[in-house]
JSON list of C-alpha atoms in Angstrom, two decimals:
[
{"chain": "D", "resi": 1105, "resn": "MET", "atom": "CA", "xyz": [-0.07, 0.05, 0.17]},
{"chain": "D", "resi": 1106, "resn": "ASN", "atom": "CA", "xyz": [1.12, 3.64, -0.80]},
{"chain": "D", "resi": 1107, "resn": "ARG", "atom": "CA", "xyz": [0.59, 6.28, 1.68]},
{"chain": "D", "resi": 1108, "resn": "LYS", "atom": "CA", "xyz": [-3.22, 6.98, 2.32]},
{"chain": "D", "resi": 1109, "resn": "LEU", "atom": "CA", "xyz": [-4.40, 10.03, 3.52]},
{"chain": "D", "resi": 1110, "resn": "LEU", "atom": "CA", "xyz": [-7.35, 10.36, 5.69]},
{"chain": "D", "resi": 1111, "resn": "THR", "atom": "CA", "xyz": [-9.37, 13.44, 7.12]},
{"chain": "D", "resi": 1112, "resn": "ALA", "atom": "CA", "xyz": [-8.72, 14.00, 11.09]},
{"chain": "D", "resi": 1113, "resn": "GLU", "atom": "CA", "xyz": [-12.31, 13.30, 11.14]},
{"chain": "D", "resi": 1114, "resn": "GLY", "atom": "CA", "xyz": [-12.07, 10.30, 8.97]},
{"chain": "D", "resi": 1115, "resn": "TYR", "atom": "CA", "xyz": [-9.02, 8.70, 10.68]},
{"chain": "D", "resi": 1116, "resn": "GLN", "atom": "CA", "xyz": [-10.50, 9.08, 14.14]},
{"chain": "D", "resi": 1117, "resn": "ARG", "atom": "CA", "xyz": [-13.71, 7.32, 12.90]},
{"chain": "D", "resi": 1118, "resn": "LEU", "atom": "CA", "xyz": [-11.91, 4.09, 11.31]},
{"chain": "D", "resi": 1119, "resn": "GLN", "atom": "CA", "xyz": [-9.61, 4.15, 14.53]},
{"chain": "D", "resi": 1120, "resn": "ASP", "atom": "CA", "xyz": [-12.70, 3.85, 16.35]},
{"chain": "D", "resi": 1121, "resn": "GLU", "atom": "CA", "xyz": [-14.14, 1.22, 14.17]},
{"chain": "D", "resi": 1122, "resn": "LEU", "atom": "CA", "xyz": [-10.96, -1.22, 14.68]},
{"chain": "D", "resi": 1123, "resn": "ASN", "atom": "CA", "xyz": [-10.99, -0.79, 18.45]},
{"chain": "D", "resi": 1124, "resn": "ASP", "atom": "CA", "xyz": [-14.85, -1.64, 18.73]},
{"chain": "D", "resi": 1125, "resn": "LEU", "atom": "CA", "xyz": [-13.91, -4.76, 16.28]},
{"chain": "D", "resi": 1126, "resn": "VAL", "atom": "CA", "xyz": [-10.93, -5.66, 18.35]},
{"chain": "D", "resi": 1127, "resn": "ARG", "atom": "CA", "xyz": [-12.47, -4.91, 21.82]},
{"chain": "D", "resi": 1128, "resn": "ILE", "atom": "CA", "xyz": [-16.21, -5.41, 21.91]},
{"chain": "D", "resi": 1129, "resn": "GLN", "atom": "CA", "xyz": [-17.27, -7.37, 18.42]},
{"chain": "D", "resi": 1130, "resn": "ARG", "atom": "CA", "xyz": [-14.76, -10.10, 18.20]},
{"chain": "D", "resi": 1131, "resn": "PRO", "atom": "CA", "xyz": [-14.56, -11.02, 21.84]},
{"chain": "D", "resi": 1132, "resn": "GLU", "atom": "CA", "xyz": [-18.42, -11.54, 21.89]},
{"chain": "D", "resi": 1133, "resn": "THR", "atom": "CA", "xyz": [-18.72, -13.25, 18.61]},
{"chain": "D", "resi": 1134, "resn": "THR", "atom": "CA", "xyz": [-15.64, -15.70, 19.70]},
{"chain": "D", "resi": 1135, "resn": "LYS", "atom": "CA", "xyz": [-17.74, -16.30, 22.97]},
{"chain": "D", "resi": 1136, "resn": "ILE", "atom": "CA", "xyz": [-20.79, -17.44, 20.61]},
{"chain": "D", "resi": 1137, "resn": "VAL", "atom": "CA", "xyz": [-18.70, -19.44, 18.27]},
{"chain": "D", "resi": 1138, "resn": "ALA", "atom": "CA", "xyz": [-17.41, -21.62, 21.30]},
{"chain": "D", "resi": 1139, "resn": "TRP", "atom": "CA", "xyz": [-20.54, -21.73, 22.70]},
{"chain": "D", "resi": 1140, "resn": "ALA", "atom": "CA", "xyz": [-21.90, -23.09, 19.52]},
{"chain": "D", "resi": 1141, "resn": "ALA", "atom": "CA", "xyz": [-18.91, -25.50, 19.09]},
{"chain": "D", "resi": 1142, "resn": "SER", "atom": "CA", "xyz": [-19.49, -26.98, 22.47]},
{"chain": "D", "resi": 1143, "resn": "LEU", "atom": "CA", "xyz": [-22.96, -28.16, 21.43]},
{"chain": "D", "resi": 1144, "resn": "GLY", "atom": "CA", "xyz": [-21.28, -30.84, 19.38]},
{"chain": "D", "resi": 1145, "resn": "ASP", "atom": "CA", "xyz": [-22.11, -31.37, 15.59]},
{"chain": "D", "resi": 1146, "resn": "ARG", "atom": "CA", "xyz": [-20.82, -28.60, 13.46]},
{"chain": "D", "resi": 1147, "resn": "SER", "atom": "CA", "xyz": [-22.14, -29.57, 10.30]},
{"chain": "D", "resi": 1148, "resn": "GLU", "atom": "CA", "xyz": [-25.80, -29.00, 11.01]},
{"chain": "D", "resi": 1149, "resn": "ASN", "atom": "CA", "xyz": [-25.33, -25.64, 13.69]},
{"chain": "D", "resi": 1150, "resn": "ALA", "atom": "CA", "xyz": [-26.32, -22.64, 12.39]},
{"chain": "D", "resi": 1151, "resn": "ASP", "atom": "CA", "xyz": [-25.17, -20.68, 15.19]},
{"chain": "D", "resi": 1152, "resn": "TYR", "atom": "CA", "xyz": [-21.78, -22.18, 14.43]},
{"chain": "D", "resi": 1153, "resn": "GLN", "atom": "CA", "xyz": [-21.89, -21.63, 11.07]},
{"chain": "D", "resi": 1154, "resn": "TYR", "atom": "CA", "xyz": [-22.85, -17.98, 10.75]},
{"chain": "D", "resi": 1155, "resn": "ASN", "atom": "CA", "xyz": [-20.55, -17.01, 13.91]},
{"chain": "D", "resi": 1156, "resn": "LYS", "atom": "CA", "xyz": [-17.75, -18.49, 12.35]},
{"chain": "D", "resi": 1157, "resn": "LYS", "atom": "CA", "xyz": [-18.37, -16.74, 9.15]},
{"chain": "D", "resi": 1158, "resn": "LYS", "atom": "CA", "xyz": [-19.15, -13.61, 10.78]},
{"chain": "D", "resi": 1159, "resn": "LEU", "atom": "CA", "xyz": [-15.76, -13.78, 12.96]},
{"chain": "D", "resi": 1160, "resn": "ARG", "atom": "CA", "xyz": [-13.82, -14.31, 9.30]},
{"chain": "D", "resi": 1161, "resn": "GLU", "atom": "CA", "xyz": [-15.32, -11.23, 7.89]},
{"chain": "D", "resi": 1162, "resn": "MET", "atom": "CA", "xyz": [-14.19, -9.51, 11.28]},
{"chain": "D", "resi": 1163, "resn": "ASP", "atom": "CA", "xyz": [-10.68, -10.79, 11.06]},
{"chain": "D", "resi": 1164, "resn": "ARG", "atom": "CA", "xyz": [-10.35, -9.43, 7.23]},
{"chain": "D", "resi": 1165, "resn": "ARG", "atom": "CA", "xyz": [-11.89, -5.79, 8.44]},
{"chain": "D", "resi": 1166, "resn": "ILE", "atom": "CA", "xyz": [-9.24, -5.98, 11.05]},
{"chain": "D", "resi": 1167, "resn": "ARG", "atom": "CA", "xyz": [-6.23, -6.81, 9.12]},
{"chain": "D", "resi": 1168, "resn": "PHE", "atom": "CA", "xyz": [-6.66, -4.44, 6.63]},
{"chain": "D", "resi": 1169, "resn": "LEU", "atom": "CA", "xyz": [-7.36, -1.47, 8.93]},
{"chain": "D", "resi": 1170, "resn": "SER", "atom": "CA", "xyz": [-4.40, -2.61, 10.86]},
{"chain": "D", "resi": 1171, "resn": "LYS", "atom": "CA", "xyz": [-2.50, -2.38, 7.53]},
{"chain": "D", "resi": 1172, "resn": "LEU", "atom": "CA", "xyz": [-4.27, 0.77, 6.34]},
{"chain": "D", "resi": 1173, "resn": "PHE", "atom": "CA", "xyz": [-2.95, 2.48, 9.96]},
{"chain": "D", "resi": 1174, "resn": "GLU", "atom": "CA", "xyz": [0.78, 1.51, 9.03]},
{"chain": "D", "resi": 1175, "resn": "VAL", "atom": "CA", "xyz": [0.45, 3.66, 5.71]},
{"chain": "D", "resi": 1176, "resn": "ALA", "atom": "CA", "xyz": [-2.29, 6.11, 7.00]},
{"chain": "D", "resi": 1177, "resn": "GLN", "atom": "CA", "xyz": [-1.42, 9.99, 7.08]},
{"chain": "D", "resi": 1178, "resn": "LYS", "atom": "CA", "xyz": [-4.00, 12.11, 8.97]},
{"chain": "D", "resi": 1179, "resn": "ILE", "atom": "CA", "xyz": [-4.13, 15.54, 7.45]},
{"chain": "D", "resi": 1180, "resn": "GLU", "atom": "CA", "xyz": [-5.24, 18.27, 10.14]},
{"chain": "D", "resi": 1181, "resn": "TYR", "atom": "CA", "xyz": [-6.94, 21.31, 8.91]},
{"chain": "D", "resi": 1182, "resn": "HIS", "atom": "CA", "xyz": [-4.47, 24.31, 9.08]},
{"chain": "D", "resi": 1183, "resn": "PRO", "atom": "CA", "xyz": [-5.90, 28.40, 8.55]},
{"chain": "D", "resi": 1184, "resn": "GLN", "atom": "CA", "xyz": [-3.61, 28.77, 5.82]},
{"chain": "D", "resi": 1185, "resn": "GLN", "atom": "CA", "xyz": [-6.09, 26.78, 3.82]},
{"chain": "D", "resi": 1186, "resn": "ASP", "atom": "CA", "xyz": [-8.86, 29.02, 3.87]},
{"chain": "D", "resi": 1187, "resn": "GLY", "atom": "CA", "xyz": [-9.84, 30.34, 0.49]},
{"chain": "D", "resi": 1188, "resn": "LYS", "atom": "CA", "xyz": [-8.68, 27.82, -1.45]},
{"chain": "D", "resi": 1189, "resn": "VAL", "atom": "CA", "xyz": [-9.65, 24.32, -2.24]},
{"chain": "D", "resi": 1190, "resn": "TYR", "atom": "CA", "xyz": [-7.32, 21.54, -0.56]},
{"chain": "D", "resi": 1191, "resn": "PHE", "atom": "CA", "xyz": [-7.56, 18.06, 0.95]},
{"chain": "D", "resi": 1192, "resn": "GLY", "atom": "CA", "xyz": [-10.65, 17.68, 3.32]},
{"chain": "D", "resi": 1193, "resn": "ALA", "atom": "CA", "xyz": [-12.36, 20.98, 1.87]},
{"chain": "D", "resi": 1194, "resn": "TRP", "atom": "CA", "xyz": [-16.46, 21.17, 1.23]},
{"chain": "D", "resi": 1195, "resn": "VAL", "atom": "CA", "xyz": [-16.48, 22.72, -2.08]},
{"chain": "D", "resi": 1196, "resn": "LYS", "atom": "CA", "xyz": [-19.84, 23.92, -3.74]},
{"chain": "D", "resi": 1197, "resn": "LEU", "atom": "CA", "xyz": [-19.85, 24.19, -7.52]},
{"chain": "D", "resi": 1198, "resn": "GLU", "atom": "CA", "xyz": [-22.67, 25.47, -10.27]},
{"chain": "D", "resi": 1199, "resn": "ASN", "atom": "CA", "xyz": [-22.58, 24.50, -13.84]},
{"chain": "D", "resi": 1200, "resn": "ASP", "atom": "CA", "xyz": [-23.52, 26.97, -17.00]},
{"chain": "D", "resi": 1201, "resn": "ALA", "atom": "CA", "xyz": [-27.02, 25.26, -16.66]},
{"chain": "D", "resi": 1202, "resn": "GLY", "atom": "CA", "xyz": [-27.32, 26.54, -12.99]},
{"chain": "D", "resi": 1203, "resn": "ASP", "atom": "CA", "xyz": [-27.08, 22.94, -11.35]},
{"chain": "D", "resi": 1204, "resn": "THR", "atom": "CA", "xyz": [-25.18, 23.01, -8.06]},
{"chain": "D", "resi": 1205, "resn": "VAL", "atom": "CA", "xyz": [-23.25, 20.10, -6.43]},
{"chain": "D", "resi": 1206, "resn": "GLN", "atom": "CA", "xyz": [-21.43, 19.90, -3.05]},
{"chain": "D", "resi": 1207, "resn": "PHE", "atom": "CA", "xyz": [-19.19, 17.66, -2.07]},
{"chain": "D", "resi": 1208, "resn": "ARG", "atom": "CA", "xyz": [-15.95, 17.03, 0.46]},
{"chain": "D", "resi": 1209, "resn": "ILE", "atom": "CA", "xyz": [-12.51, 16.10, -1.04]},
{"chain": "D", "resi": 1210, "resn": "VAL", "atom": "CA", "xyz": [-11.33, 13.08, 1.17]},
{"chain": "D", "resi": 1211, "resn": "GLY", "atom": "CA", "xyz": [-9.41, 10.07, 0.68]},
{"chain": "D", "resi": 1212, "resn": "ASP", "atom": "CA", "xyz": [-10.16, 6.94, -0.97]},
{"chain": "D", "resi": 1213, "resn": "GLU", "atom": "CA", "xyz": [-10.76, 5.20, 2.23]},
{"chain": "D", "resi": 1214, "resn": "GLU", "atom": "CA", "xyz": [-13.07, 7.45, 3.40]},
{"chain": "D", "resi": 1215, "resn": "ILE", "atom": "CA", "xyz": [-15.54, 8.05, 0.44]},
{"chain": "D", "resi": 1216, "resn": "TYR", "atom": "CA", "xyz": [-17.75, 4.58, 1.62]},
{"chain": "D", "resi": 1217, "resn": "GLY", "atom": "CA", "xyz": [-20.97, 5.36, 3.05]},
{"chain": "D", "resi": 1218, "resn": "HIS", "atom": "CA", "xyz": [-20.82, 8.95, 1.89]},
{"chain": "D", "resi": 1219, "resn": "GLN", "atom": "CA", "xyz": [-22.72, 10.26, -0.82]},
{"chain": "D", "resi": 1220, "resn": "ASP", "atom": "CA", "xyz": [-21.49, 13.64, -0.70]},
{"chain": "D", "resi": 1221, "resn": "TYR", "atom": "CA", "xyz": [-17.78, 12.52, -0.33]},
{"chain": "D", "resi": 1222, "resn": "ILE", "atom": "CA", "xyz": [-15.47, 12.00, -3.79]},
{"chain": "D", "resi": 1223, "resn": "SER", "atom": "CA", "xyz": [-11.84, 10.81, -3.48]},
{"chain": "D", "resi": 1224, "resn": "LEU", "atom": "CA", "xyz": [-8.75, 13.18, -4.12]},
{"chain": "D", "resi": 1225, "resn": "GLN", "atom": "CA", "xyz": [-8.21, 10.96, -6.94]},
{"chain": "D", "resi": 1226, "resn": "SER", "atom": "CA", "xyz": [-11.24, 11.77, -8.83]},
{"chain": "D", "resi": 1227, "resn": "PRO", "atom": "CA", "xyz": [-11.49, 14.35, -11.66]},
{"chain": "D", "resi": 1228, "resn": "MET", "atom": "CA", "xyz": [-13.63, 16.60, -10.09]},
{"chain": "D", "resi": 1229, "resn": "ALA", "atom": "CA", "xyz": [-11.24, 17.23, -7.11]},
{"chain": "D", "resi": 1230, "resn": "LYS", "atom": "CA", "xyz": [-8.15, 17.33, -8.80]},
{"chain": "D", "resi": 1231, "resn": "ALA", "atom": "CA", "xyz": [-9.74, 20.19, -11.14]},
{"chain": "D", "resi": 1232, "resn": "CYS", "atom": "CA", "xyz": [-10.72, 21.72, -7.90]},
{"chain": "D", "resi": 1233, "resn": "LEU", "atom": "CA", "xyz": [-7.46, 21.92, -6.04]},
{"chain": "D", "resi": 1234, "resn": "GLY", "atom": "CA", "xyz": [-5.76, 24.94, -5.42]},
{"chain": "D", "resi": 1235, "resn": "LYS", "atom": "CA", "xyz": [-8.65, 27.18, -6.75]},
{"chain": "D", "resi": 1236, "resn": "SER", "atom": "CA", "xyz": [-10.63, 29.79, -4.94]},
{"chain": "D", "resi": 1237, "resn": "VAL", "atom": "CA", "xyz": [-14.22, 31.19, -4.80]},
{"chain": "D", "resi": 1238, "resn": "ASP", "atom": "CA", "xyz": [-15.11, 32.47, -8.37]},
{"chain": "D", "resi": 1239, "resn": "ASP", "atom": "CA", "xyz": [-12.41, 30.25, -10.42]},
{"chain": "D", "resi": 1240, "resn": "ASP", "atom": "CA", "xyz": [-13.59, 28.23, -13.16]},
{"chain": "D", "resi": 1241, "resn": "ILE", "atom": "CA", "xyz": [-12.62, 24.85, -13.37]},
{"chain": "D", "resi": 1242, "resn": "GLN", "atom": "CA", "xyz": [-13.07, 22.33, -16.29]},
{"chain": "D", "resi": 1243, "resn": "VAL", "atom": "CA", "xyz": [-13.47, 18.82, -15.64]},
{"chain": "D", "resi": 1244, "resn": "HIS", "atom": "CA", "xyz": [-12.71, 16.02, -18.45]},
{"chain": "D", "resi": 1245, "resn": "THR", "atom": "CA", "xyz": [-15.66, 13.56, -18.29]},
{"chain": "D", "resi": 1246, "resn": "PRO", "atom": "CA", "xyz": [-16.27, 10.86, -21.20]},
{"chain": "D", "resi": 1247, "resn": "HIS", "atom": "CA", "xyz": [-19.17, 13.07, -22.19]},
{"chain": "D", "resi": 1248, "resn": "GLY", "atom": "CA", "xyz": [-16.20, 16.15, -22.92]},
{"chain": "D", "resi": 1249, "resn": "LYS", "atom": "CA", "xyz": [-15.20, 18.92, -20.69]},
{"chain": "D", "resi": 1250, "resn": "LYS", "atom": "CA", "xyz": [-17.54, 20.16, -18.29]},
{"chain": "D", "resi": 1251, "resn": "ASN", "atom": "CA", "xyz": [-17.34, 23.92, -16.90]},
{"chain": "D", "resi": 1252, "resn": "TRP", "atom": "CA", "xyz": [-17.95, 24.65, -13.37]},
{"chain": "D", "resi": 1253, "resn": "TYR", "atom": "CA", "xyz": [-17.65, 27.64, -10.85]},
{"chain": "D", "resi": 1254, "resn": "ILE", "atom": "CA", "xyz": [-16.66, 27.58, -7.46]},
{"chain": "D", "resi": 1255, "resn": "LEU", "atom": "CA", "xyz": [-19.55, 29.22, -5.08]},
{"chain": "D", "resi": 1256, "resn": "HIS", "atom": "CA", "xyz": [-18.44, 28.22, -1.84]},
{"chain": "D", "resi": 1257, "resn": "ILE", "atom": "CA", "xyz": [-15.19, 26.59, 0.08]},
{"chain": "D", "resi": 1258, "resn": "SER", "atom": "CA", "xyz": [-15.47, 25.42, 3.67]},
{"chain": "D", "resi": 1259, "resn": "TYR", "atom": "CA", "xyz": [-13.60, 23.21, 5.77]},
{"chain": "D", "resi": 1260, "resn": "THR", "atom": "CA", "xyz": [-16.56, 22.74, 8.44]},
{"chain": "D", "resi": 1261, "resn": "LEU", "atom": "CA", "xyz": [-19.79, 20.57, 7.77]},
{"chain": "D", "resi": 1262, "resn": "PRO", "atom": "CA", "xyz": [-21.85, 23.01, 5.74]},
{"chain": "D", "resi": 1263, "resn": "THR", "atom": "CA", "xyz": [-25.19, 24.00, 6.84]}
]
């Protein structure tokens, strides 16, 4: 894995998930598996089979998160970022047709489960980086170039 950028919030959320898996969920599931195994025939024991599968999934996620934190770099907000689009920014854009979009630029590992987060590697994020309010950006899409205008930049959750 290469270096993985995470916002401070994303870093904390993934750290909390890892702690929860290791300290709470995995021990509870291990107890259930041990109890189900003590009942005897495991081939027809649904509790055993289901929780054993659940345990494998948890172990996979624990391994993934542990390896992620070996290469993760937490990027903290700094006041010098104000007024320009950088990693962790909330950006509101408008196109020529008057359509608006709003999103946050985050690392690849943070976009899951968030409709309004985009990856730092996306064409839209790359086009926005370093720009200011009222700047025009061009995004290269499969349907050609699209023009957008930056309406707002914030480093706190927009209201």
